[in-house]
mmCIF file of C-alpha atoms in Angstrom:
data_model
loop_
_atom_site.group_PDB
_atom_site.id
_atom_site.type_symbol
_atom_site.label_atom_id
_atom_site.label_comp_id
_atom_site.label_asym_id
_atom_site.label_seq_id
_atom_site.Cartn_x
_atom_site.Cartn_y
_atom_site.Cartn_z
ATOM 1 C CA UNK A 22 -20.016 -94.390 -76.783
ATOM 2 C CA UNK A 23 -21.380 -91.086 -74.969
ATOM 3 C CA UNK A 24 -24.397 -89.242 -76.016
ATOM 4 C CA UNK A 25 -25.265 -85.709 -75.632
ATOM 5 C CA UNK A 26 -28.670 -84.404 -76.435
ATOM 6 C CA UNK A 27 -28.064 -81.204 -78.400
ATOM 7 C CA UNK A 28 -31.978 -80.004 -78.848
ATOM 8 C CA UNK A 29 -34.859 -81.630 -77.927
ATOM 9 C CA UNK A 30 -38.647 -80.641 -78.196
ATOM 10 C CA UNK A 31 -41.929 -82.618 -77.857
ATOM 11 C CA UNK A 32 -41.136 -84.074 -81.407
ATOM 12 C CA UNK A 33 -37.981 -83.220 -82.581
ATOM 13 C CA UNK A 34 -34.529 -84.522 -81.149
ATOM 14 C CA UNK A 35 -30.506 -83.307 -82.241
ATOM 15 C CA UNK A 36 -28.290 -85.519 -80.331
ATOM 16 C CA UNK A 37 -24.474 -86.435 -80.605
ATOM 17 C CA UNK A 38 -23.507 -89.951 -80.660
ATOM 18 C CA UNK A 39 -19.767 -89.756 -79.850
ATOM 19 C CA UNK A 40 -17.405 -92.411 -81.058
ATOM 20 C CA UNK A 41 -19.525 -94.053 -83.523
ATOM 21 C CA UNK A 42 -19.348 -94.149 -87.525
ATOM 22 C CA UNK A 43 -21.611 -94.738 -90.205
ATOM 23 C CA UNK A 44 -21.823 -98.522 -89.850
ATOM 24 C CA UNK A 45 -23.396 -98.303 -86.485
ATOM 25 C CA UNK A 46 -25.403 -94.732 -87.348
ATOM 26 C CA UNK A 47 -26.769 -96.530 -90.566
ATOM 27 C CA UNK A 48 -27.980 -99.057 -88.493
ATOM 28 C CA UNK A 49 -29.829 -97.240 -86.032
ATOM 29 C CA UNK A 50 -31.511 -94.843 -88.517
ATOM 30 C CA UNK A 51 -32.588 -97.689 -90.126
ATOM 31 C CA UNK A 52 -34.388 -99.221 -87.010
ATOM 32 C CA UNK A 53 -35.671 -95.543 -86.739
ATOM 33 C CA UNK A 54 -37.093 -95.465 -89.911
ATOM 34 C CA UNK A 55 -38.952 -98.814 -89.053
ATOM 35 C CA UNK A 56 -40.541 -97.226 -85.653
ATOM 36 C CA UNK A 57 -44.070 -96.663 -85.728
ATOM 37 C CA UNK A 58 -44.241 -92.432 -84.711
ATOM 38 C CA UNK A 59 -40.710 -91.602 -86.536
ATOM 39 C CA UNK A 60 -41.835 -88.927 -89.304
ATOM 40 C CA UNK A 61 -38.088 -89.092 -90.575
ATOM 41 C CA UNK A 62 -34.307 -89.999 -89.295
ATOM 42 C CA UNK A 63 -30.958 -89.500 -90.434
ATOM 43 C CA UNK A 64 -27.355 -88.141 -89.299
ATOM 44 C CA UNK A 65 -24.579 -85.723 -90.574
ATOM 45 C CA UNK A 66 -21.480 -85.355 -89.145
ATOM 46 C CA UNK A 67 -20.486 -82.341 -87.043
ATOM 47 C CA UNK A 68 -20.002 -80.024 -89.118
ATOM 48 C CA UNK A 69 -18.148 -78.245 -86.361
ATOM 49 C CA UNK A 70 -15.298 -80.289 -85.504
ATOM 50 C CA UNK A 71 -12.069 -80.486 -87.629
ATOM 51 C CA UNK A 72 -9.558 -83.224 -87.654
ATOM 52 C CA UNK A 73 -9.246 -86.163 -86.247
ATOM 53 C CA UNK A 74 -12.581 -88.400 -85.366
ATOM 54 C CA UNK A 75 -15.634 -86.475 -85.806
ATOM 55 C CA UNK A 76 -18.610 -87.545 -84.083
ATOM 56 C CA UNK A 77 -22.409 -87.702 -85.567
ATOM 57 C CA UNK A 78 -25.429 -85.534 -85.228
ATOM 58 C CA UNK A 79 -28.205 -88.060 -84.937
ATOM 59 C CA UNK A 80 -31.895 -86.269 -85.621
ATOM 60 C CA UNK A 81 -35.036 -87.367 -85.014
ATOM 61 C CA UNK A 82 -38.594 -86.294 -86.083
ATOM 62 C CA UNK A 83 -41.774 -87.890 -84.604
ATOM 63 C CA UNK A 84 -44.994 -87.513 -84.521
ATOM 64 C CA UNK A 85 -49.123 -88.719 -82.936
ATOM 65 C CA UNK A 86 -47.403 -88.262 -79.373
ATOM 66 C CA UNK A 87 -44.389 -90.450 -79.451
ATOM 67 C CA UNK A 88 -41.083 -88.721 -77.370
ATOM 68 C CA UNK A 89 -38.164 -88.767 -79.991
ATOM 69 C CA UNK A 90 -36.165 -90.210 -76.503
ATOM 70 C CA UNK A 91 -38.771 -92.981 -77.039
ATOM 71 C CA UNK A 92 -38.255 -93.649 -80.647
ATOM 72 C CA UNK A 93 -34.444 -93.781 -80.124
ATOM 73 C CA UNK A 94 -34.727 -96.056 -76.981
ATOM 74 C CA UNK A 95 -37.189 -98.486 -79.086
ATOM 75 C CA UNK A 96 -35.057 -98.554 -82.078
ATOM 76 C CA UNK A 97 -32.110 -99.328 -79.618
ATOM 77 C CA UNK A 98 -33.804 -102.419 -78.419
ATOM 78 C CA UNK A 99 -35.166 -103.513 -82.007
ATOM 79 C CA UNK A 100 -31.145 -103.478 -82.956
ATOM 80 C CA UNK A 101 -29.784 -105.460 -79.563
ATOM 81 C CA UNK A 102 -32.256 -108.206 -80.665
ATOM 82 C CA UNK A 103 -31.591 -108.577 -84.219
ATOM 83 C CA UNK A 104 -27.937 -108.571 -83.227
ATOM 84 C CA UNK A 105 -28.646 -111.403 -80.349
ATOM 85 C CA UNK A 106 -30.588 -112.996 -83.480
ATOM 86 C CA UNK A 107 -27.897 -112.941 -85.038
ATOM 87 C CA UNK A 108 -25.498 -114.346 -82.612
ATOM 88 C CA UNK A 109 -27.500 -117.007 -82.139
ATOM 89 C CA UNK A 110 -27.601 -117.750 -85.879
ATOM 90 C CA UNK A 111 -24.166 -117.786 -85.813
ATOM 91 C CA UNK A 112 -23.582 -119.611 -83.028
ATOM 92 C CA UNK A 113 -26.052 -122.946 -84.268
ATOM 93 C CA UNK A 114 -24.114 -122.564 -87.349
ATOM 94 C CA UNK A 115 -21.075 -123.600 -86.220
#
């Protein structure tokens, strides 16, 4: 996965999450959504690249303060730990 921040101002963040699909961008807009500060997320894909694997456009509105960097990092933790959750589920399971 590589990232690339396209735009970014006090509250407002573009950035290209290369490699990825919707499974994993529906995921993290989704922890997004669930950050306190995070006015509104969602994704498109590029609308700039043809053929092949095209790569995401991940944007991020914020607001009272929070960085979008923040936001993103936060959500990013918030989805490792529901996935170790869910390992671990998994794993007592068996």
């Amino acid at each position: 996965m590589e990232l690339r921040v396209i735009d970014k101002t006090d509250e407002e963040l573009r950035m290209e999450v290369a490699g990825e699909d919707h499974t994993f961008m529906n995921v993290l807009k989704g922890a997004l959504l669930e950050t306190e500060g995070v006015a509104a997320a969602t994704y498109d894909v590029n609308p700039e690249q043809s053929g092949g694997q095209t790569d995401p456009i991940l944007s991020v509105k914020t607001e009272g303060g929070l960085d979008p960097l923040d936001a993103v990092a936060e959500a990013s933790r918030r989805v490792q730990d529901m996935t170790a959750d869910f390992y671990d589920a998994f794993e007592a399971a068996l």
